[in-house]
PDB file of C-alpha atoms in Angstrom:
ATOM      1  CA  MET A   1      15.806 -15.671 -20.636  1.00  0.00           C
ATOM      2  CA  ASP A   2      18.977 -17.168 -19.439  1.00  0.00           C
ATOM      3  CA  TYR A   3      21.406 -14.886 -17.717  1.00  0.00           C
ATOM      4  CA  LEU A   4      25.447 -15.394 -17.973  1.00  0.00           C
ATOM      5  CA  GLU A   5      27.270 -16.272 -14.678  1.00  0.00           C
ATOM      6  CA  PHE A   6      30.705 -14.749 -14.023  1.00  0.00           C
ATOM      7  CA  LYS A   7      32.422 -15.860 -10.780  1.00  0.00           C
ATOM      8  CA  ILE A   8      35.007 -13.452 -10.251  1.00  0.00           C
ATOM      9  CA  LYS A   9      37.401 -13.755  -7.426  1.00  0.00           C
ATOM     10  CA  CYS A  10      38.986 -10.225  -7.439  1.00  0.00           C
ATOM     11  CA  LEU A  11      41.167  -8.321  -4.562  1.00  0.00           C
ATOM     12  CA  GLU A  12      38.184  -6.810  -2.094  1.00  0.00           C
ATOM     13  CA  GLU A  13      39.077  -3.013  -2.643  1.00  0.00           C
ATOM     14  CA  PHE A  14      37.977  -3.383  -6.368  1.00  0.00           C
ATOM     15  CA  ARG A  15      34.463  -5.232  -5.927  1.00  0.00           C
ATOM     16  CA  GLU A  16      32.964  -2.467  -6.161  1.00  0.00           C
ATOM     17  CA  ILE A  17      34.451  -0.564  -8.982  1.00  0.00           C
ATOM     18  CA  LEU A  18      33.905  -3.734 -11.044  1.00  0.00           C
ATOM     19  CA  ILE A  19      30.003  -3.799 -10.301  1.00  0.00           C
ATOM     20  CA  ALA A  20      30.425  -0.313 -11.601  1.00  0.00           C
ATOM     21  CA  GLU A  21      31.861  -0.709 -14.232  1.00  0.00           C
ATOM     22  CA  LEU A  22      30.102  -4.272 -15.654  1.00  0.00           C
ATOM     23  CA  ALA A  23      26.993  -2.186 -15.105  1.00  0.00           C
ATOM     24  CA  GLU A  24      27.882  -0.173 -17.544  1.00  0.00           C
ATOM     25  CA  ILE A  25      28.258  -3.096 -20.267  1.00  0.00           C
ATOM     26  CA  GLY A  26      24.807  -4.311 -20.110  1.00  0.00           C
ATOM     27  CA  PHE A  27      25.378  -6.906 -16.442  1.00  0.00           C
ATOM     28  CA  ASP A  28      22.118  -5.807 -13.903  1.00  0.00           C
ATOM     29  CA  SER A  29      22.468  -8.147 -10.804  1.00  0.00           C
ATOM     30  CA  PHE A  30      25.429  -8.510  -8.837  1.00  0.00           C
ATOM     31  CA  LEU A  31      26.188 -10.446  -5.314  1.00  0.00           C
ATOM     32  CA  GLU A  32      29.251 -10.013  -3.263  1.00  0.00           C
ATOM     33  CA  THR A  33      30.918 -13.510  -1.939  1.00  0.00           C
ATOM     34  CA  GLU A  34      33.461 -13.873   0.181  1.00  0.00           C
ATOM     35  CA  ASP A  35      36.746 -14.017  -3.216  1.00  0.00           C
ATOM     36  CA  GLY A  36      35.168 -11.395  -4.698  1.00  0.00           C
ATOM     37  CA  ILE A  37      31.971 -11.221  -6.998  1.00  0.00           C
ATOM     38  CA  ASP A  38      29.002 -12.957  -9.011  1.00  0.00           C
ATOM     39  CA  ALA A  39      27.725 -11.121 -11.696  1.00  0.00           C
ATOM     40  CA  TYR A  40      25.332 -11.400 -14.116  1.00  0.00           C
ATOM     41  CA  ALA A  41      24.013 -10.869 -17.760  1.00  0.00           C
ATOM     42  CA  ALA A  42      20.780 -11.476 -19.608  1.00  0.00           C
ATOM     43  CA  GLU A  43      22.749 -13.752 -22.409  1.00  0.00           C
ATOM     44  CA  SER A  44      20.791 -11.269 -24.981  1.00  0.00           C
ATOM     45  CA  GLU A  45      22.799  -7.872 -23.754  1.00  0.00           C
ATOM     46  CA  PHE A  46      26.047  -9.685 -23.433  1.00  0.00           C
ATOM     47  CA  ASP A  47      29.318  -7.468 -25.583  1.00  0.00           C
ATOM     48  CA  ARG A  48      31.925 -10.300 -25.318  1.00  0.00           C
ATOM     49  CA  ALA A  49      34.625  -7.734 -26.411  1.00  0.00           C
ATOM     50  CA  LYS A  50      33.758  -5.334 -23.655  1.00  0.00           C
ATOM     51  CA  PHE A  51      33.576  -7.414 -21.174  1.00  0.00           C
ATOM     52  CA  ASP A  52      37.302  -9.244 -22.212  1.00  0.00           C
ATOM     53  CA  GLU A  53      38.561  -5.681 -22.420  1.00  0.00           C
ATOM     54  CA  LEU A  54      37.143  -4.476 -19.074  1.00  0.00           C
ATOM     55  CA  ILE A  55      38.480  -7.815 -17.444  1.00  0.00           C
ATOM     56  CA  ALA A  56      42.178  -6.603 -19.286  1.00  0.00           C
ATOM     57  CA  SER A  57      42.390  -3.462 -17.918  1.00  0.00           C
ATOM     58  CA  TYR A  58      41.607  -4.436 -14.126  1.00  0.00           C
ATOM     59  CA  GLN A  59      43.200  -8.533 -14.542  1.00  0.00           C
ATOM     60  CA  GLU A  60      46.724  -7.506 -13.231  1.00  0.00           C
ATOM     61  CA  GLU A  61      46.051  -4.785 -10.183  1.00  0.00           C
ATOM     62  CA  ALA A  62      42.567  -6.253  -9.126  1.00  0.00           C
ATOM     63  CA  GLN A  63      44.085  -9.802  -9.439  1.00  0.00           C
ATOM     64  CA  ILE A  64      41.181 -11.114 -11.516  1.00  0.00           C
ATOM     65  CA  SER A  65      40.703 -14.943 -11.915  1.00  0.00           C
ATOM     66  CA  LEU A  66      36.715 -16.562 -12.935  1.00  0.00           C
ATOM     67  CA  THR A  67      34.342 -19.401 -14.408  1.00  0.00           C
ATOM     68  CA  GLU A  68      31.715 -18.861 -16.839  1.00  0.00           C
ATOM     69  CA  GLY A  69      28.473 -20.381 -16.946  1.00  0.00           C
ATOM     70  CA  VAL A  70      24.973 -20.447 -17.247  1.00  0.00           C
ATOM     71  CA  MET A  71      21.792 -19.765 -14.953  1.00  0.00           C
ATOM     72  CA  PRO A  72      17.981 -20.276 -16.505  1.00  0.00           C
ATOM     73  CA  ARG A  73      15.374 -18.228 -14.317  1.00  0.00           C
ATOM     74  CA  VAL A  74      17.329 -16.710 -11.515  1.00  0.00           C
ATOM     75  CA  ASN A  75      15.150 -15.984  -8.708  1.00  0.00           C
ATOM     76  CA  TRP A  76      17.519 -12.970  -7.650  1.00  0.00           C
ATOM     77  CA  ASN A  77      16.080 -12.899  -3.564  1.00  0.00           C
ATOM     78  CA  GLU A  78      16.864 -16.348  -2.997  1.00  0.00           C
ATOM     79  CA  GLU A  79      20.759 -15.393  -4.795  1.00  0.00           C
ATOM     80  CA  TRP A  80      20.652 -12.479  -2.100  1.00  0.00           C
ATOM     81  CA  GLU A  81      19.336 -14.732   1.174  1.00  0.00           C
ATOM     82  CA  LYS A  82      22.066 -16.796   0.838  1.00  0.00           C
ATOM     83  CA  ASN A  83      25.142 -14.396   0.101  1.00  0.00           C
ATOM     84  CA  TYR A  84      23.933 -11.100   1.856  1.00  0.00           C
ATOM     85  CA  ASP A  85      24.532 -10.754   5.464  1.00  0.00           C
ATOM     86  CA  PRO A  86      23.528  -7.738   8.256  1.00  0.00           C
ATOM     87  CA  ILE A  87      26.258  -5.407   9.028  1.00  0.00           C
ATOM     88  CA  ALA A  88      26.855  -3.306  12.318  1.00  0.00           C
ATOM     89  CA  VAL A  89      28.282   0.160  12.279  1.00  0.00           C
ATOM     90  CA  ASP A  90      29.986   0.090  15.984  1.00  0.00           C
ATOM     91  CA  GLN A  91      26.557   0.585  18.145  1.00  0.00           C
ATOM     92  CA  LEU A  92      24.852   3.477  15.809  1.00  0.00           C
ATOM     93  CA  VAL A  93      23.321   1.238  13.501  1.00  0.00           C
ATOM     94  CA  TYR A  94      22.705  -2.123  11.934  1.00  0.00           C
ATOM     95  CA  VAL A  95      22.159  -2.649   7.747  1.00  0.00           C
ATOM     96  CA  ARG A  96      19.754  -5.436   7.079  1.00  0.00           C
ATOM     97  CA  ALA A  97      17.494  -7.127   3.985  1.00  0.00           C
ATOM     98  CA  SER A  98      14.081  -7.510   4.577  1.00  0.00           C
ATOM     99  CA  PHE A  99      14.583 -11.202   5.395  1.00  0.00           C
ATOM    100  CA  HIS A 100      16.989 -10.533   8.338  1.00  0.00           C
ATOM    101  CA  GLN A 101      15.498  -9.792  11.830  1.00  0.00           C
ATOM    102  CA  PRO A 102      15.363  -7.077  13.414  1.00  0.00           C
ATOM    103  CA  GLN A 103      17.864  -6.587  15.925  1.00  0.00           C
ATOM    104  CA  PRO A 104      16.767  -3.761  18.833  1.00  0.00           C
ATOM    105  CA  ASP A 105      19.588  -3.223  20.854  1.00  0.00           C
ATOM    106  CA  PHE A 106      21.083  -0.795  17.830  1.00  0.00           C
ATOM    107  CA  LYS A 107      20.453   2.778  17.920  1.00  0.00           C
ATOM    108  CA  TYR A 108      19.333   2.782  14.704  1.00  0.00           C
ATOM    109  CA  GLU A 109      17.856   0.633  11.830  1.00  0.00           C
ATOM    110  CA  ILE A 110      18.254   0.635   8.547  1.00  0.00           C
ATOM    111  CA  VAL A 111      16.443  -1.592   5.740  1.00  0.00           C
ATOM    112  CA  ILE A 112      18.338  -2.309   2.725  1.00  0.00           C
ATOM    113  CA  ASN A 113      17.091  -4.448  -0.567  1.00  0.00           C
ATOM    114  CA  PRO A 114      20.313  -3.794  -2.953  1.00  0.00           C
ATOM    115  CA  LYS A 115      19.438  -5.390  -5.678  1.00  0.00           C
ATOM    116  CA  MET A 116      21.891  -4.181  -8.118  1.00  0.00           C
ATOM    117  CA  SER A 117      22.620  -1.065  -6.753  1.00  0.00           C
ATOM    118  CA  PHE A 118      25.905   0.352  -4.328  1.00  0.00           C
ATOM    119  CA  GLY A 119      25.776   1.024  -0.970  1.00  0.00           C
ATOM    120  CA  THR A 120      25.084  -1.756   1.709  1.00  0.00           C
ATOM    121  CA  GLY A 121      26.956  -1.042   4.847  1.00  0.00           C
ATOM    122  CA  HIS A 122      29.590  -3.861   3.849  1.00  0.00           C
ATOM    123  CA  HIS A 123      32.224  -1.170   2.106  1.00  0.00           C
ATOM    124  CA  ALA A 124      34.893   0.214   3.430  1.00  0.00           C
ATOM    125  CA  THR A 125      33.207   3.516   1.744  1.00  0.00           C
ATOM    126  CA  THR A 126      29.961   3.155   3.243  1.00  0.00           C
ATOM    127  CA  PHE A 127      30.717   1.985   6.773  1.00  0.00           C
ATOM    128  CA  GLN A 128      32.784   4.923   7.264  1.00  0.00           C
ATOM    129  CA  MET A 129      30.570   7.638   5.711  1.00  0.00           C
ATOM    130  CA  LEU A 130      27.558   6.278   8.187  1.00  0.00           C
ATOM    131  CA  ARG A 131      30.390   6.369  10.977  1.00  0.00           C
ATOM    132  CA  HIS A 132      31.316  10.325  10.033  1.00  0.00           C
ATOM    133  CA  GLN A 133      27.212  10.613   9.767  1.00  0.00           C
ATOM    134  CA  GLY A 134      26.930  10.167  13.134  1.00  0.00           C
ATOM    135  CA  ASP A 135      29.346  12.221  14.285  1.00  0.00           C
ATOM    136  CA  LEU A 136      27.575  15.246  13.537  1.00  0.00           C
ATOM    137  CA  ASP A 137      24.350  16.671  14.766  1.00  0.00           C
ATOM    138  CA  HIS A 138      21.393  16.193  11.547  1.00  0.00           C
ATOM    139  CA  ALA A 139      19.084  17.557  13.353  1.00  0.00           C
ATOM    140  CA  GLY A 140      16.804  20.007  12.395  1.00  0.00           C
ATOM    141  CA  LYS A 141      19.459  20.172   9.246  1.00  0.00           C
ATOM    142  CA  ARG A 142      18.734  20.159   5.188  1.00  0.00           C
ATOM    143  CA  VAL A 143      21.079  17.265   3.933  1.00  0.00           C
ATOM    144  CA  LEU A 144      22.031  16.962   0.233  1.00  0.00           C
ATOM    145  CA  ASP A 145      23.313  12.860  -0.761  1.00  0.00           C
ATOM    146  CA  VAL A 146      24.776  12.999  -4.619  1.00  0.00           C
ATOM    147  CA  GLY A 147      25.222   9.735  -6.011  1.00  0.00           C
ATOM    148  CA  SER A 148      23.051   7.794  -3.670  1.00  0.00           C
ATOM    149  CA  GLY A 149      23.145   4.029  -5.095  1.00  0.00           C
ATOM    150  CA  THR A 150      20.834   2.440  -2.495  1.00  0.00           C
ATOM    151  CA  GLY A 151      19.646   5.666  -1.055  1.00  0.00           C
ATOM    152  CA  ILE A 152      21.666   4.202   2.743  1.00  0.00           C
ATOM    153  CA  LEU A 153      23.225   7.604   3.125  1.00  0.00           C
ATOM    154  CA  ALA A 154      20.186   9.754   2.827  1.00  0.00           C
ATOM    155  CA  ILE A 155      17.945   7.140   4.692  1.00  0.00           C
ATOM    156  CA  MET A 156      20.836   7.738   7.666  1.00  0.00           C
ATOM    157  CA  ALA A 157      20.219  11.597   7.303  1.00  0.00           C
ATOM    158  CA  HIS A 158      16.737  11.335   7.821  1.00  0.00           C
ATOM    159  CA  LEU A 159      17.108   9.003  10.971  1.00  0.00           C
ATOM    160  CA  LEU A 160      19.188  10.952  12.891  1.00  0.00           C
ATOM    161  CA  GLY A 161      16.760  14.090  12.649  1.00  0.00           C
ATOM    162  CA  ALA A 162      17.304  15.527   9.084  1.00  0.00           C
ATOM    163  CA  LYS A 163      14.634  18.408   8.313  1.00  0.00           C
ATOM    164  CA  SER A 164      14.955  17.302   4.604  1.00  0.00           C
ATOM    165  CA  VAL A 165      16.907  15.379   2.835  1.00  0.00           C
ATOM    166  CA  GLU A 166      17.608  15.469  -0.892  1.00  0.00           C
ATOM    167  CA  ALA A 167      19.078  12.814  -3.346  1.00  0.00           C
ATOM    168  CA  PHE A 168      19.154  11.182  -6.577  1.00  0.00           C
ATOM    169  CA  ASP A 169      21.717   9.460  -8.862  1.00  0.00           C
ATOM    170  CA  ILE A 170      22.570   8.560 -12.300  1.00  0.00           C
ATOM    171  CA  ASP A 171      21.287   5.161 -12.490  1.00  0.00           C
ATOM    172  CA  ASP A 172      18.023   4.863 -13.194  1.00  0.00           C
ATOM    173  CA  TRP A 173      17.899   1.179 -11.390  1.00  0.00           C
ATOM    174  CA  CYS A 174      19.367   2.769  -8.475  1.00  0.00           C
ATOM    175  CA  VAL A 175      17.122   5.294  -8.862  1.00  0.00           C
ATOM    176  CA  ASP A 176      14.352   3.123  -8.283  1.00  0.00           C
ATOM    177  CA  ASN A 177      16.156   0.746  -5.984  1.00  0.00           C
ATOM    178  CA  GLY A 178      16.792   3.996  -3.540  1.00  0.00           C
ATOM    179  CA  ASN A 179      12.996   4.552  -3.700  1.00  0.00           C
ATOM    180  CA  GLU A 180      11.943   1.265  -2.716  1.00  0.00           C
ATOM    181  CA  ASN A 181      14.579   1.559   0.428  1.00  0.00           C
ATOM    182  CA  PHE A 182      13.029   4.745   0.887  1.00  0.00           C
ATOM    183  CA  ASP A 183       9.867   3.798   1.624  1.00  0.00           C
ATOM    184  CA  LEU A 184      11.435   0.449   3.480  1.00  0.00           C
ATOM    185  CA  ASN A 185      12.273   3.204   5.732  1.00  0.00           C
ATOM    186  CA  GLY A 186       9.898   5.933   6.375  1.00  0.00           C
ATOM    187  CA  LEU A 187      11.845   8.297   3.931  1.00  0.00           C
ATOM    188  CA  SER A 188       8.859  10.404   1.229  1.00  0.00           C
ATOM    189  CA  THR A 189      11.347  12.179  -0.471  1.00  0.00           C
ATOM    190  CA  ARG A 190      12.117  10.819  -3.981  1.00  0.00           C
ATOM    191  CA  MET A 191      15.755  10.326  -5.085  1.00  0.00           C
ATOM    192  CA  GLY A 192      16.372  12.200  -8.580  1.00  0.00           C
ATOM    193  CA  LEU A 193      18.275  10.686 -11.829  1.00  0.00           C
ATOM    194  CA  GLY A 194      21.217  12.741 -12.974  1.00  0.00           C
ATOM    195  CA  THR A 195      24.354  14.219 -12.659  1.00  0.00           C
ATOM    196  CA  ILE A 196      24.433  16.696  -9.959  1.00  0.00           C
ATOM    197  CA  ARG A 197      25.049  19.539 -12.906  1.00  0.00           C
ATOM    198  CA  GLU A 198      21.665  17.977 -14.707  1.00  0.00           C
ATOM    199  CA  VAL A 199      19.546  17.844 -11.053  1.00  0.00           C
ATOM    200  CA  ASN A 200      21.047  21.068 -10.237  1.00  0.00           C
ATOM    201  CA  PRO A 201      20.084  20.986  -6.279  1.00  0.00           C
ATOM    202  CA  GLN A 202      19.210  24.448  -4.506  1.00  0.00           C
ATOM    203  CA  GLY A 203      21.064  24.820  -1.524  1.00  0.00           C
ATOM    204  CA  PRO A 204      22.108  25.870   0.953  1.00  0.00           C
ATOM    205  CA  PHE A 205      22.499  22.534   2.164  1.00  0.00           C
ATOM    206  CA  ASP A 206      23.683  22.411   5.543  1.00  0.00           C
ATOM    207  CA  ILE A 207      25.183  18.635   5.355  1.00  0.00           C
ATOM    208  CA  VAL A 208      26.624  17.228   1.644  1.00  0.00           C
ATOM    209  CA  LEU A 209      26.823  13.503   1.421  1.00  0.00           C
ATOM    210  CA  ALA A 210      29.345  12.767  -1.690  1.00  0.00           C
ATOM    211  CA  ASN A 211      30.592   8.626  -1.734  1.00  0.00           C
ATOM    212  CA  ILE A 212      31.328   8.617  -5.398  1.00  0.00           C
ATOM    213  CA  ASN A 213      35.022   8.234  -6.881  1.00  0.00           C
ATOM    214  CA  LYS A 214      38.198  10.533  -6.645  1.00  0.00           C
ATOM    215  CA  ASN A 215      38.014  11.993 -10.222  1.00  0.00           C
ATOM    216  CA  VAL A 216      34.131  12.622 -10.075  1.00  0.00           C
ATOM    217  CA  LEU A 217      34.620  14.490  -6.247  1.00  0.00           C
ATOM    218  CA  LEU A 218      37.852  16.416  -8.189  1.00  0.00           C
ATOM    219  CA  ASP A 219      35.710  17.400 -10.371  1.00  0.00           C
ATOM    220  CA  GLU A 220      32.695  18.665  -8.751  1.00  0.00           C
ATOM    221  CA  MET A 221      34.231  19.974  -5.728  1.00  0.00           C
ATOM    222  CA  GLU A 222      33.665  23.391  -6.116  1.00  0.00           C
ATOM    223  CA  ILE A 223      30.022  22.701  -6.573  1.00  0.00           C
ATOM    224  CA  TYR A 224      29.796  20.778  -3.627  1.00  0.00           C
ATOM    225  CA  ALA A 225      31.199  23.985  -1.678  1.00  0.00           C
ATOM    226  CA  GLY A 226      28.812  26.567  -3.288  1.00  0.00           C
ATOM    227  CA  LEU A 227      26.001  24.317  -1.917  1.00  0.00           C
ATOM    228  CA  LEU A 228      27.331  24.713   1.728  1.00  0.00           C
ATOM    229  CA  PRO A 229      27.005  27.718   3.917  1.00  0.00           C
ATOM    230  CA  ALA A 230      29.562  28.883   6.554  1.00  0.00           C
ATOM    231  CA  LYS A 231      30.352  25.995   9.087  1.00  0.00           C
ATOM    232  CA  GLY A 232      28.150  23.657   6.658  1.00  0.00           C
ATOM    233  CA  PHE A 233      29.871  19.997   6.677  1.00  0.00           C
ATOM    234  CA  LEU A 234      30.483  18.057   3.631  1.00  0.00           C
ATOM    235  CA  LEU A 235      31.404  14.304   3.940  1.00  0.00           C
ATOM    236  CA  LEU A 236      33.424  12.392   1.621  1.00  0.00           C
ATOM    237  CA  SER A 237      34.714   9.402   0.428  1.00  0.00           C
ATOM    238  CA  GLY A 238      35.125   6.415  -2.599  1.00  0.00           C
ATOM    239  CA  PHE A 239      39.044   7.093  -3.060  1.00  0.00           C
ATOM    240  CA  TYR A 240      42.051   5.569  -1.216  1.00  0.00           C
ATOM    241  CA  THR A 241      44.082   6.824   2.066  1.00  0.00           C
ATOM    242  CA  GLU A 242      47.138   8.164  -0.243  1.00  0.00           C
ATOM    243  CA  ASP A 243      44.322  10.243  -2.305  1.00  0.00           C
ATOM    244  CA  ILE A 244      43.703  12.524   0.481  1.00  0.00           C
ATOM    245  CA  PRO A 245      46.642  14.918  -0.211  1.00  0.00           C
ATOM    246  CA  ASP A 246      44.911  15.705  -3.702  1.00  0.00           C
ATOM    247  CA  LEU A 247      41.400  15.914  -2.195  1.00  0.00           C
ATOM    248  CA  LEU A 248      42.400  18.443   0.553  1.00  0.00           C
ATOM    249  CA  ASP A 249      44.030  20.071  -2.039  1.00  0.00           C
ATOM    250  CA  ALA A 250      40.955  20.094  -4.372  1.00  0.00           C
ATOM    251  CA  ALA A 251      38.998  21.136  -1.670  1.00  0.00           C
ATOM    252  CA  LYS A 252      41.006  24.101   0.169  1.00  0.00           C
ATOM    253  CA  PRO A 253      40.583  26.902  -2.321  1.00  0.00           C
ATOM    254  CA  PHE A 254      36.915  27.060  -1.828  1.00  0.00           C
ATOM    255  CA  GLY A 255      36.964  27.189   2.089  1.00  0.00           C
ATOM    256  CA  LEU A 256      36.474  23.882   3.040  1.00  0.00           C
ATOM    257  CA  GLU A 257      38.655  22.792   6.065  1.00  0.00           C
ATOM    258  CA  LEU A 258      39.900  19.251   7.064  1.00  0.00           C
ATOM    259  CA  VAL A 259      37.721  18.406  10.194  1.00  0.00           C
ATOM    260  CA  LYS A 260      38.067  14.601  10.563  1.00  0.00           C
ATOM    261  CA  LYS A 261      39.613  11.432   8.290  1.00  0.00           C
ATOM    262  CA  SER A 262      39.553   8.481   8.475  1.00  0.00           C
ATOM    263  CA  SER A 263      40.572   4.950   6.880  1.00  0.00           C
ATOM    264  CA  LYS A 264      39.054   1.381   6.401  1.00  0.00           C
ATOM    265  CA  ASP A 265      40.543  -1.374   4.127  1.00  0.00           C
ATOM    266  CA  ASN A 266      42.664   1.190   2.258  1.00  0.00           C
ATOM    267  CA  TRP A 267      39.924   3.126   1.457  1.00  0.00           C
ATOM    268  CA  ALA A 268      39.387   6.859   2.880  1.00  0.00           C
ATOM    269  CA  ALA A 269      36.584   9.337   3.826  1.00  0.00           C
ATOM    270  CA  LEU A 270      36.690  12.801   5.617  1.00  0.00           C
ATOM    271  CA  ILE A 271      34.688  15.260   7.455  1.00  0.00           C
ATOM    272  CA  LEU A 272      35.299  19.061   5.506  1.00  0.00           C
ATOM    273  CA  GLN A 273      33.795  22.408   7.181  1.00  0.00           C
ATOM    274  CA  LYS A 274      33.420  25.418   5.329  1.00  0.00           C
ATOM    275  CA  ASN A 275      35.017  28.266   7.139  1.00  0.00           C
TER     276      ASN A 275
END
């Protein structure tokens, strides 16, 4: 089967957004590059009208330019090796793929084979979430990872000593990939499939992790709060620094108060605690 290849140059902060949007219209593999992303769709699954509409909607804001070609018989593992570099989050954790060499100088190590799932540590939201996890005591705690993607945050919770970790995602590809990554990192839990309302996790959870996007976080804030006990923590990311007031306003009626905030490349992350 031949694949259509789109080399998309864009602003860095739009890479993960475009990956998510393209995945919704039939693209099934992605590579992050220095200039943006390479996106691939099976020729038989490609919808030109939807693609053109999507690109047009982000063209100006994301400063998109692209070239198109055909790539027969793609060896995805080989393509990752060319483009996927390890990442270090301070001295806390080293995130690498299985084909990279271990680095014993770090306190923790996570092995992630990302395929097309979201969350490798490269994006500013994932990076900050990992860093904020390092700020919290996970030992013996019950943790929920909402919209888990590659499973990287759930794996971090496991490494930090969580008693139990639950995770789910709306994308079946992410669930398969996340479970593979769980196996690579010694995490026996299985990732669920569905939205938080469909999965209906049963609290309380000492820590809830949600790296999604602003609209979903606002819509689900009450659910997150309801899953937390008093003094429980909610870690949020997936939104811009200018969106912080909106998130804090939405959290306040449910007794969630700001403990810490951070920003990287104009992406924000919050640690909230339930009073």
